[in-house]
C-alpha positions as MATLAB code, in Angstrom:
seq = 'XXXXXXXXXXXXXXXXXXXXXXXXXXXXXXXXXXXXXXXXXXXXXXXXXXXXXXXXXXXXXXXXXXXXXXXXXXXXXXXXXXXXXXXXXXXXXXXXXXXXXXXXXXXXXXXXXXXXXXXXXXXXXXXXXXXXX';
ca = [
     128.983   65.710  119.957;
     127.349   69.686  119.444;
     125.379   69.652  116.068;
     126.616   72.766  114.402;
     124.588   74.563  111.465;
     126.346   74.786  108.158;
     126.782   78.997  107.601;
     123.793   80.884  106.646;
     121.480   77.884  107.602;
     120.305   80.140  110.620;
     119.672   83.181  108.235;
     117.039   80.996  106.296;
     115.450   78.679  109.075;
     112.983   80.920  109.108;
     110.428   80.344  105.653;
     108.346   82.984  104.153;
     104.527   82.122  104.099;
     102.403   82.128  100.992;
     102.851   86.061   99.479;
     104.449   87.586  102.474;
     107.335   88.566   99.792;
     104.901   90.279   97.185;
     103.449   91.879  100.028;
     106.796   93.057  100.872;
     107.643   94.063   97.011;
     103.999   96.298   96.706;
     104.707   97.697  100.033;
     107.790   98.917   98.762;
     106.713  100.237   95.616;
     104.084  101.905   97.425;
     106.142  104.056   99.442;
     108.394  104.681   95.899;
     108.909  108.109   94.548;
     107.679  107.022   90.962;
     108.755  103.943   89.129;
     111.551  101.941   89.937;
     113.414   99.481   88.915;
     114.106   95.721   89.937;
     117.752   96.881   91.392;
     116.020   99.709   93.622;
     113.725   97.100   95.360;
     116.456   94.831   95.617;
     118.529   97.859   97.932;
     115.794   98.868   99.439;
     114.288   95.378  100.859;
     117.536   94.607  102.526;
     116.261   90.795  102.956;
     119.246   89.150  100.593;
     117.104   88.429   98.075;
     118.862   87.751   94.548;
     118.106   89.638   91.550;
     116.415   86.789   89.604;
     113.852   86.215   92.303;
     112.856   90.477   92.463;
     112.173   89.823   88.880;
     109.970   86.627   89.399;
     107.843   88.490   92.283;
     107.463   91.807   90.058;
     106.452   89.053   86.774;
     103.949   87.223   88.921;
     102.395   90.569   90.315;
     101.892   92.068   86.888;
     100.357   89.012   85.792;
      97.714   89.204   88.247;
      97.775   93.148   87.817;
      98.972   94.090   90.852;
     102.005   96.361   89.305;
     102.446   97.976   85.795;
     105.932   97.917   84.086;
     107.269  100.524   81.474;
     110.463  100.400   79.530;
     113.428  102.268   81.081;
     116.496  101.446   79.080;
     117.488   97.787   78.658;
     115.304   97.370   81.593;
     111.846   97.846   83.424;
     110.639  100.219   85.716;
     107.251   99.229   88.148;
     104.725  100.797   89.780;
     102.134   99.786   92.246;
      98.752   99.483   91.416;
      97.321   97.553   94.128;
      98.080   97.429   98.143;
      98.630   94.628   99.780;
      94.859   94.327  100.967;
      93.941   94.434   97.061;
      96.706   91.697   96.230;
      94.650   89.656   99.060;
      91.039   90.036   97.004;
      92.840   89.232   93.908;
      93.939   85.793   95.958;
      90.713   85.535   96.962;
      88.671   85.810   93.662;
      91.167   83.454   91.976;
      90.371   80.574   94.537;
      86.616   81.385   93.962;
      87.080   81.951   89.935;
      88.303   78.194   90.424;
      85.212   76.392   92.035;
      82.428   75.254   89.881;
      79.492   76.138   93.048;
      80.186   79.695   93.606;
      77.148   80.280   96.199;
      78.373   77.430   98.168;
      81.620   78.511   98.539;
      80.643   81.856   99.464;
      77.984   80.801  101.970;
      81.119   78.432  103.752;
      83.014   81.505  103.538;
      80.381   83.752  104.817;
      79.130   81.415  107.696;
      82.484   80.834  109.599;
      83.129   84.817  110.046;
      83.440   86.260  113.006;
      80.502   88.328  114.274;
      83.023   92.011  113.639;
      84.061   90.888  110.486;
      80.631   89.833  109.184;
      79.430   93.396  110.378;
      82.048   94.689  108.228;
      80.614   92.799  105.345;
      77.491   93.898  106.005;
      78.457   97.742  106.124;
      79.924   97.313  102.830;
      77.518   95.262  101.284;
      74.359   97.352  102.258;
      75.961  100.777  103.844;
      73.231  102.891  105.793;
      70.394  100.524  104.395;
      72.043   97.270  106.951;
      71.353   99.669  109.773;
      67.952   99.897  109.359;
      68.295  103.772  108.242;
];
């Protein structure tokens, strides 16, 4: 006996990881002419998505400031205010925000870098001065 997949089970065996969608959402309103509305994204994502959950990834990124919203009629237009690699620090300094030994957590995080990216953290924390100049 074939096992057959009830319709549309294909279309969502794949799951979205942790933010890939408000990544997608920013991106978008990125590359916007101005501010646009929920329906706009929904057109232009082309993923299925319904209305309801535009509006919950728009809410979520202007509660962690990611997007502004203005009135536009009965409804709201948004705008980008962060990229996606600024959504990512705002991640990241809500996970630290939420430990009580800050220097502990950042020394974990610091000591299992990779040797390019802590050279990268070292340009940006000390700029000419970390090269000895």
């Amino acid at each position: 006996m074939e096992s057959q997949e009830p319709d549309g089970a294909a279309a969502h065996a794949r799951r979205r990881g942790q933010g890939e969608l408000e990544g997608l959402v920013l991106s978008a309103l990125a590359q916007a002419p101005g501010p646009v509305t929920a329906g706009w994204l929904r057109e232009r994502l082309a993923l299925d998505l319904a209305y309801t959950t535009i509006m919950t990834i728009l809410t979520r990124l202007h509660a962690k400031g990611a997007v502004s919203r203005e009135r536009e009629g009965r409804a709201f237009a948004w705008r980008a205010l962060s990229d996606e690699a600024g959504l990512a620090a705002l991640r990241m300094r809500r996970v630290l925000d939420g430990e009580t030994d800050r220097g502990a957590v950042l020394a974990r995080f610091v000591t299992g870098l990779s040797e390019g990216d802590e050279s990268v953290l070292r340009e940006l924390l000390y700029g000419s001065e970390g090269r000895g100049e």
